[in-house]
Amino acid sequence: MPLLVMKFGGTSVANLDRIRRAAKRIGVEVAKGYDVIVIVSAMSGKTNELVGWVNETSPLFDAREYDAVVSSGENVTAGLMALTLQEMDVPARSWQGWQVPLLTTSAHSQARIEDIPTQNLNQKFGEGMKVAVVAGFQGISPEGRITTLGRGGSDTTAVAFAAAFGAERCDIYTDVDGVYTTDPRICEKARKLDKISFEEMLELASLGAKVLQTRSVELAMRYKVKLRVLSSFEEQTDEAGTLVVDEEDIMESNIVAGVAYSRDEAKMTVVSVADRPGIASIIFTALSDEGVNVDMIVQNISDEGRTDMTFSCPTDQVARAEKALLAIKDAGGLNYAELVADTDVCKVSVVGIGMRSQSGVAAKMFKVLSDEGINIKVITTSEIKISVLVDRKYMELAVQALHDAFELDKAA
Ligand code: ADP
Ligand code: ASP
Ligand code: MG
């Protein structure tokens, strides 16, 4: 039997009506002759609520228990979706991560998928099951404990299943009708793309465009999964949505493909550390040991043998970063003067494979921000992206101004 993977995000399963609507969509594919693996998220808002409860109970929580709590939202929607399909006379069964089993590393709250044995599900498909509804976002560690795959991880569950089962396509149903040049919620001129390259999608996702989790794009690229993003709220044709494709399958593209932003950034400065070999290593080893995801790093110009080290990390990791840096204050002669956290910043980035061959994008980006009176706090670049850290109050303005300046509302 040909097989499809269909993933429904939080807003697409937010209540029983929406679950019924998604189930009808699944029924259409079953009627066409497909076996279907459905991946569901928790109802929208549920995971945030669960994370909030964990933080309130224990700010520097044990990640094993975090996973035990936050994985639970998906269990509810998986069961409800299977029941809804059964009510429509579609043979369906729900599966939690451990039952599949979806095997992961033990990196709790950010686990990576190691393997998905296909035997259990295939046996049930062989016995007449038409739809396997799998709880997204969760797996099981080698120690036998529940793990989660990081926020937005159901996308990765979906692509991993598509790869493991050789699915014809992996359709990601969400609350927008595809991938846009930037988040349509903060820029009304955002334009839907019919196709986007894996490379650009990977950068946009890793820089904050949460329409797909970064790891899902990496997996789709590596295992050549046909990946599509589309709306669960509209009637769909086979051409709907946005296809994520190889670079060579895109004929014409703008120099800049899209603008991404990440609201939850913090800038931390270790003020006045000795400027000598080994200092960066002490600081960033301590942060890494505490599980802090450091993103941008800047070392200021040295003044009389002392320097400031600035880095960015997600806002919700500031407490962990402070803990790690306080613990090494006197270690190895680090002896910094103070630790300053600025939690009122955001990251705005422009992405495009055209930047490989065209210069001047950075200059134009900085000019646009300066014309709007936006001060840049930190800059990083790579071959196909430029990111800046700016005050959070300028986030929408920066995204809209860049979208206008690079004329992203017009196709190439
Ligand atoms: P789901 O719950 O279906 O997984 P998410 O909220 O995780 O949905 O992702 C969809 C959201 O991603 C959209 O509602 C949109 O606000 C946001 N988004 C950010 N950047 C983009 C973009 N470039 N294109 C489309 N959506 C984007
Ligand atoms: N429910 C999880 C989250 O909100 C996983 C997902 O929806 O992809 O992050
Ligand atoms: Mg998501």
Coordinates of C-alpha atoms and ligand atoms in Angstrom, one line a residue:
M1 CA 0.0 0.0 0.0
P2 CA 1.2 3.5 -0.7
L3 CA 1.7 5.4 2.5
L4 CA 1.4 9.1 3.5
V5 CA 2.4 10.9 6.7
M6 CA 0.1 13.7 7.7
K7 CA 1.0 16.0 10.7
F8 CA -1.6 18.2 12.4
G9 CA -0.2 21.0 14.6
G10 CA -1.8 22.4 17.8
T11 CA -4.3 24.8 16.2
S12 CA -5.4 22.0 13.8
V13 CA -6.4 19.8 16.8
A14 CA -7.4 22.6 19.2
N15 CA -10.9 21.2 20.0
L16 CA -13.2 18.3 19.0
D17 CA -14.6 20.2 15.9
R18 CA -11.1 20.7 14.6
I19 CA -10.1 17.1 15.3
R20 CA -13.2 16.0 13.3
R21 CA -12.2 18.4 10.4
A22 CA -8.7 16.9 10.4
A23 CA -10.1 13.4 10.6
K24 CA -12.2 14.1 7.5
R25 CA -9.1 15.2 5.6
I26 CA -7.4 12.0 6.7
G27 CA -10.5 10.0 5.5
V28 CA -10.1 11.5 2.0
E29 CA -6.6 10.1 1.7
V30 CA -7.7 6.7 3.1
A31 CA -10.4 6.7 0.4
K32 CA -7.8 7.2 -2.2
G33 CA -6.1 4.0 -1.1
Y34 CA -3.4 5.2 1.2
D35 CA -2.3 3.8 4.5
V36 CA -1.7 6.9 6.7
I37 CA 0.5 7.7 9.6
V38 CA -1.0 10.7 11.4
I39 CA 1.2 12.7 13.8
V40 CA -0.6 14.9 16.2
S41 CA 0.5 17.8 18.4
A42 CA -1.1 18.7 21.7
M43 CA -4.1 21.0 21.6
S44 CA -2.9 24.6 21.1
G45 CA -1.8 26.2 24.3
K46 CA -1.5 22.9 26.1
T47 CA 2.2 22.5 26.0
N48 CA 2.8 26.1 27.1
E49 CA 0.5 25.5 30.0
L50 CA 2.4 22.3 31.0
V51 CA 5.8 24.0 30.6
G52 CA 4.4 26.9 32.8
W53 CA 3.4 24.4 35.6
V54 CA 6.9 22.8 35.5
N55 CA 8.6 26.2 35.7
E56 CA 6.4 27.3 38.6
T57 CA 7.1 24.1 40.5
S58 CA 10.9 24.0 39.9
P59 CA 12.7 26.8 38.0
L60 CA 15.9 24.7 37.5
F61 CA 13.8 21.6 36.8
D62 CA 15.0 18.0 36.4
A63 CA 14.6 17.5 32.6
R64 CA 13.4 13.9 33.0
E65 CA 10.3 15.1 34.9
Y66 CA 9.8 18.1 32.5
D67 CA 9.5 15.5 29.7
A68 CA 7.2 13.3 31.8
V69 CA 4.8 16.3 32.1
V70 CA 5.1 18.2 28.8
S71 CA 4.8 15.0 26.6
S72 CA 1.3 14.4 28.0
G73 CA -0.6 16.8 25.8
E74 CA 0.0 14.7 22.7
N75 CA -1.3 11.6 24.4
V76 CA -4.7 13.2 24.7
T77 CA -5.0 14.3 21.0
A78 CA -3.7 10.9 19.7
G79 CA -6.4 9.0 21.5
L80 CA -9.1 11.5 20.5
M81 CA -8.1 11.4 16.9
A82 CA -8.1 7.6 16.8
L83 CA -11.6 7.6 18.4
T84 CA -12.9 10.2 15.9
L85 CA -11.6 8.2 13.0
Q86 CA -13.2 5.0 14.4
E87 CA -16.5 6.9 14.6
M88 CA -16.1 7.6 10.9
D89 CA -15.6 3.8 10.3
V90 CA -11.9 4.3 9.5
P91 CA -9.8 1.5 11.3
A92 CA -7.5 3.6 13.4
R93 CA -5.3 3.0 16.5
S94 CA -3.3 5.5 18.6
W95 CA 0.4 5.0 19.5
Q96 CA 2.5 6.8 22.1
G97 CA 6.2 7.2 21.4
W98 CA 7.3 4.4 23.6
Q99 CA 4.8 2.0 22.0
V100 CA 6.1 2.4 18.5
P101 CA 8.9 2.6 19.9
L102 CA 10.4 5.9 18.8
L103 CA 14.0 5.5 20.1
T104 CA 15.9 8.6 21.1
T105 CA 19.0 9.8 22.9
S106 CA 18.7 10.6 26.6
A107 CA 19.1 14.3 26.1
H108 CA 15.9 15.1 27.9
S109 CA 13.9 18.1 26.5
Q110 CA 16.0 18.1 23.4
A111 CA 16.4 14.5 22.5
R112 CA 17.3 13.3 19.0
I113 CA 15.7 10.4 17.2
E114 CA 18.0 7.4 16.9
D115 CA 15.7 4.9 15.2
I116 CA 12.1 4.0 14.5
P117 CA 11.6 0.3 14.1
T118 CA 8.7 -0.2 11.6
Q119 CA 7.7 -3.7 12.7
N120 CA 4.9 -2.9 15.2
L121 CA 3.0 -0.5 13.0
N122 CA 3.5 -2.6 9.8
Q123 CA 2.1 -5.6 11.5
K124 CA -1.1 -3.6 12.4
F125 CA -1.3 -2.2 8.9
G126 CA -1.1 -5.8 7.7
E127 CA -4.0 -6.7 9.9
G128 CA -6.2 -4.0 8.4
M129 CA -5.4 -0.8 10.4
K130 CA -5.7 2.1 7.9
V131 CA -4.5 4.9 10.2
A132 CA -1.8 4.9 12.9
V133 CA -2.2 8.0 15.0
V134 CA 1.1 8.7 16.7
A135 CA 1.7 11.2 19.5
G136 CA 4.2 13.7 18.2
F137 CA 7.1 15.3 20.1
Q138 CA 7.9 12.2 22.3
G139 CA 10.1 9.2 22.4
I140 CA 11.8 6.8 24.8
S141 CA 15.4 6.9 25.9
P142 CA 17.8 4.0 26.2
E143 CA 17.1 4.1 30.0
G144 CA 13.4 3.6 29.2
R145 CA 12.3 7.1 30.2
I146 CA 10.0 9.3 28.2
T147 CA 11.9 12.0 26.2
T148 CA 10.7 15.0 24.2
L149 CA 12.3 16.4 21.0
G150 CA 12.3 20.2 21.8
R151 CA 9.5 22.7 21.1
G152 CA 7.9 22.2 17.8
G153 CA 9.2 18.6 17.7
S154 CA 6.1 17.0 16.2
D155 CA 7.3 18.3 12.8
T156 CA 10.5 16.2 13.4
T157 CA 8.4 13.2 14.5
A158 CA 6.5 13.5 11.2
V159 CA 9.5 13.7 8.9
A160 CA 11.3 10.8 10.8
F161 CA 8.3 8.6 10.3
A162 CA 8.1 9.5 6.6
A163 CA 11.8 8.5 6.2
A164 CA 11.5 5.3 8.2
F165 CA 8.4 4.1 6.4
G166 CA 9.3 5.4 2.9
A167 CA 6.2 7.6 2.8
E168 CA 5.2 9.0 -0.6
R169 CA 5.0 12.5 1.0
C170 CA 5.0 14.2 4.4
D171 CA 2.3 16.8 4.7
I172 CA 2.5 19.3 7.6
Y173 CA -0.9 20.8 8.2
T174 CA -0.8 24.0 10.1
D175 CA -2.6 27.4 10.6
V176 CA -1.1 29.1 7.6
D177 CA -1.3 27.9 4.0
G178 CA 2.4 27.5 3.5
V179 CA 5.9 29.0 4.1
Y180 CA 5.9 32.8 3.6
T181 CA 8.7 35.3 3.0
T182 CA 8.3 36.2 6.6
D183 CA 5.8 35.5 9.4
P184 CA 2.4 36.6 7.9
R185 CA 1.3 37.5 11.4
I186 CA 3.7 40.4 11.8
C187 CA 4.0 41.5 8.2
E188 CA 0.9 41.8 6.1
K189 CA 2.9 42.0 2.9
A190 CA 4.4 38.6 3.5
R191 CA 4.1 36.4 0.3
K192 CA 3.5 32.7 0.2
L193 CA 6.2 30.7 -1.6
D194 CA 5.2 27.8 -3.8
K195 CA 8.7 26.3 -3.3
I196 CA 11.6 26.9 -0.9
S197 CA 15.0 25.3 -0.9
F198 CA 16.0 23.0 2.0
E199 CA 19.0 25.2 2.7
E200 CA 16.9 28.4 3.0
M201 CA 14.2 26.7 5.0
L202 CA 16.8 25.2 7.4
E203 CA 18.3 28.7 8.0
L204 CA 14.8 30.3 8.4
A205 CA 13.7 27.6 10.9
S206 CA 16.9 27.8 12.9
L207 CA 16.6 31.6 13.1
G208 CA 13.1 31.5 14.5
A209 CA 10.5 30.8 11.7
K210 CA 8.7 28.2 13.7
V211 CA 6.5 27.0 10.9
L212 CA 8.9 24.0 10.7
Q213 CA 11.2 22.7 13.5
T214 CA 14.9 22.9 12.3
R215 CA 15.6 19.3 12.8
S216 CA 12.6 18.3 10.7
V217 CA 14.1 20.1 7.7
E218 CA 17.6 18.6 8.3
L219 CA 16.0 15.1 8.3
A220 CA 13.9 15.7 5.2
M221 CA 17.0 17.0 3.4
R222 CA 19.1 14.0 4.5
Y223 CA 16.5 11.3 3.7
K224 CA 15.0 13.0 0.7
V225 CA 11.5 13.2 2.1
K226 CA 9.0 15.1 0.0
L227 CA 7.9 17.7 2.5
R228 CA 5.0 20.0 2.1
V229 CA 3.5 22.7 4.4
L230 CA -0.2 23.5 4.0
S231 CA -3.3 24.7 5.8
S232 CA -5.7 22.5 7.7
F233 CA -8.4 25.1 7.4
E234 CA -8.8 25.2 3.6
E235 CA -10.0 22.6 1.0
Q236 CA -6.8 21.2 -0.4
T237 CA -5.6 20.3 -3.9
D238 CA -2.5 18.3 -4.7
E239 CA -0.7 21.5 -5.6
A240 CA -1.6 23.4 -2.4
G241 CA 0.9 24.8 0.1
T242 CA 4.7 25.1 -0.1
L243 CA 7.0 22.3 -1.2
V244 CA 10.5 22.2 0.4
V245 CA 12.8 21.2 -2.5
D246 CA 16.4 20.9 -3.6
E247 CA 18.1 24.2 -4.7
E248 CA 18.3 23.1 -8.3
D249 CA 14.5 22.7 -8.5
I250 CA 14.0 26.4 -8.1
M251 CA 14.3 28.4 -11.3
E252 CA 14.4 32.0 -10.1
S253 CA 14.8 33.3 -6.6
N254 CA 15.3 36.6 -4.9
I255 CA 18.7 37.3 -3.3
V256 CA 17.0 37.3 0.0
A257 CA 14.4 34.6 0.3
G258 CA 13.0 35.5 3.7
V259 CA 13.2 37.4 7.0
A260 CA 13.1 35.5 10.3
Y261 CA 12.9 36.7 13.9
S262 CA 13.3 35.2 17.3
R263 CA 11.6 37.0 20.1
D264 CA 13.0 34.9 23.0
E265 CA 16.7 36.0 22.9
A266 CA 18.7 37.3 25.8
K267 CA 22.1 39.1 25.7
M268 CA 24.5 38.3 28.5
T269 CA 27.8 40.1 29.1
V270 CA 30.6 38.9 31.4
V271 CA 32.1 42.2 32.2
S272 CA 35.9 42.6 32.6
V273 CA 37.5 39.2 32.3
A274 CA 41.3 38.8 31.8
D275 CA 42.1 38.8 28.1
R276 CA 44.3 35.7 27.9
P277 CA 44.2 32.2 26.4
G278 CA 41.8 29.8 28.0
I279 CA 39.2 32.3 29.2
A280 CA 36.6 31.7 26.4
S281 CA 37.1 28.0 26.9
I282 CA 36.3 28.2 30.7
I283 CA 33.2 30.4 30.1
F284 CA 31.7 28.4 27.3
T285 CA 32.5 25.0 28.7
A286 CA 30.7 25.9 31.9
L287 CA 27.7 27.1 29.9
S288 CA 27.6 24.0 27.8
D289 CA 27.9 21.7 30.9
E290 CA 24.8 23.5 32.3
G291 CA 23.0 22.8 29.0
V292 CA 22.9 26.5 27.8
N293 CA 22.5 26.9 24.0
V294 CA 24.8 29.8 23.2
D295 CA 24.1 31.4 19.8
M296 CA 26.0 34.6 19.0
I297 CA 29.3 35.4 20.6
V298 CA 31.3 38.7 20.6
Q299 CA 34.5 39.5 22.4
N300 CA 35.0 43.2 22.9
I301 CA 38.3 45.0 22.3
S302 CA 40.7 44.5 25.1
D303 CA 41.5 47.4 27.5
E304 CA 44.5 47.1 29.8
G305 CA 44.4 43.3 29.7
R306 CA 40.7 43.1 30.5
T307 CA 37.8 42.4 28.0
D308 CA 34.0 41.9 28.0
M309 CA 32.6 38.7 26.6
T310 CA 29.0 39.0 25.2
F311 CA 26.8 36.1 24.1
S312 CA 23.2 35.4 23.4
C313 CA 21.0 32.5 24.5
P314 CA 17.3 31.8 24.8
T315 CA 15.6 33.9 27.5
D316 CA 14.4 30.9 29.4
Q317 CA 18.1 29.7 29.8
V318 CA 19.3 32.9 31.5
A319 CA 18.9 31.4 35.0
R320 CA 21.0 28.4 34.0
A321 CA 23.6 30.7 32.4
E322 CA 23.8 32.8 35.6
K323 CA 24.1 29.6 37.7
A324 CA 27.0 28.3 35.5
L325 CA 28.8 31.6 35.4
L326 CA 28.5 32.3 39.2
A327 CA 30.0 28.8 39.9
I328 CA 33.1 29.7 37.9
K329 CA 33.5 33.3 39.0
D330 CA 36.9 32.6 40.7
A331 CA 37.9 29.5 38.7
G332 CA 41.0 29.8 36.5
G333 CA 41.5 33.5 37.5
L334 CA 38.2 34.4 35.6
N335 CA 37.4 36.9 38.3
Y336 CA 35.0 39.0 36.2
A337 CA 33.6 42.2 37.6
E338 CA 29.9 41.6 36.9
L339 CA 27.4 39.7 34.9
V340 CA 24.8 41.7 33.0
A341 CA 21.7 40.1 31.4
D342 CA 19.6 42.0 28.9
T343 CA 16.4 40.1 28.3
D344 CA 14.8 42.8 26.2
V345 CA 16.3 41.9 22.9
C346 CA 15.3 39.9 19.8
K347 CA 17.1 38.5 16.8
V348 CA 16.2 39.5 13.2
S349 CA 17.8 37.7 10.2
V350 CA 17.7 37.8 6.5
V351 CA 18.3 34.6 4.6
G352 CA 19.0 33.7 0.9
I353 CA 21.2 31.5 -1.1
G354 CA 21.6 34.4 -3.5
M355 CA 23.9 36.0 -1.0
R356 CA 26.6 33.5 -2.0
S357 CA 27.1 35.3 -5.2
Q358 CA 25.9 38.8 -4.5
S359 CA 27.6 41.3 -2.2
G360 CA 26.0 44.3 -0.5
V361 CA 23.2 42.5 1.4
A362 CA 24.8 43.3 4.8
A363 CA 25.4 46.9 3.9
K364 CA 21.8 47.3 2.8
M365 CA 20.5 45.6 5.9
F366 CA 22.5 47.9 8.2
K367 CA 21.4 51.0 6.3
V368 CA 17.7 50.0 6.5
L369 CA 18.0 49.5 10.3
S370 CA 19.9 52.7 10.7
D371 CA 17.3 54.7 8.7
E372 CA 14.7 53.4 11.1
G373 CA 16.8 54.5 14.1
I374 CA 17.3 50.9 15.2
N375 CA 20.6 50.3 17.1
I376 CA 22.4 47.0 16.3
K377 CA 23.8 45.3 19.4
V378 CA 25.4 42.1 18.0
I379 CA 25.9 40.9 14.4
T380 CA 26.7 37.4 13.0
T381 CA 26.9 36.2 9.5
S382 CA 27.2 33.0 7.5
E383 CA 27.3 32.2 3.8
I384 CA 23.5 32.6 3.4
K385 CA 22.4 34.7 6.3
I386 CA 22.9 37.8 8.3
S387 CA 21.5 38.1 11.9
V388 CA 21.4 41.1 14.2
L389 CA 20.4 41.5 17.8
V390 CA 18.2 44.6 18.4
D391 CA 15.9 45.9 21.2
R392 CA 12.7 43.8 21.2
K393 CA 10.5 46.9 20.8
Y394 CA 11.8 47.3 17.3
M395 CA 11.2 43.7 16.2
E396 CA 8.1 44.2 14.0
L397 CA 9.5 47.4 12.6
A398 CA 12.8 45.8 11.6
V399 CA 11.1 42.8 10.0
Q400 CA 8.7 45.0 8.0
A401 CA 11.4 47.5 6.9
L402 CA 13.7 44.7 5.7
H403 CA 10.8 42.9 3.9
D404 CA 10.1 46.2 2.1
A405 CA 13.7 47.1 1.3
F406 CA 14.5 43.6 -0.2
E407 CA 11.1 43.7 -2.1
L408 CA 10.1 40.3 -0.8
D409 CA 6.4 41.0 -1.7
K410 CA 7.4 40.6 -5.4
A411 CA 8.4 37.3 -6.9
A412 CA 11.8 37.2 -8.7
Ligands
ADP1 P1 1.7 24.2 14.5 O1 1.0 24.4 15.8 O2 0.8 23.9 13.3 O3 2.9 23.4 14.5 P2 3.3 26.6 14.6 O4 2.7 27.7 15.4 O5 4.4 25.8 15.2 O6 2.1 25.7 14.1 O7 3.9 27.2 13.2 C1 3.0 28.0 12.4 C2 3.3 29.5 12.6 O8 4.6 29.8 12.2 C3 2.4 30.4 11.8 O9 1.1 30.6 12.5 C4 3.2 31.6 11.7 O10 2.8 32.6 12.7 C5 4.6 31.2 12.1 N1 5.6 31.6 11.1 C6 6.8 32.2 11.3 N2 7.5 32.4 10.2 C7 6.8 31.9 9.2 C8 6.9 31.9 7.8 N3 8.1 32.3 7.2 N4 6.0 31.3 7.0 C9 4.9 30.8 7.6 N5 4.6 30.8 8.9 C10 5.5 31.4 9.7
ASP2 N1 3.3 20.3 21.4 C1 4.7 20.6 21.3 C2 5.0 22.1 21.3 O1 4.1 22.9 21.4 C3 5.2 19.9 20.0 C4 4.6 20.4 18.7 O2 3.5 20.9 18.7 O3 5.3 20.3 17.7 O4 6.1 22.4 21.2
MG3 MG 4.9 23.8 15.2

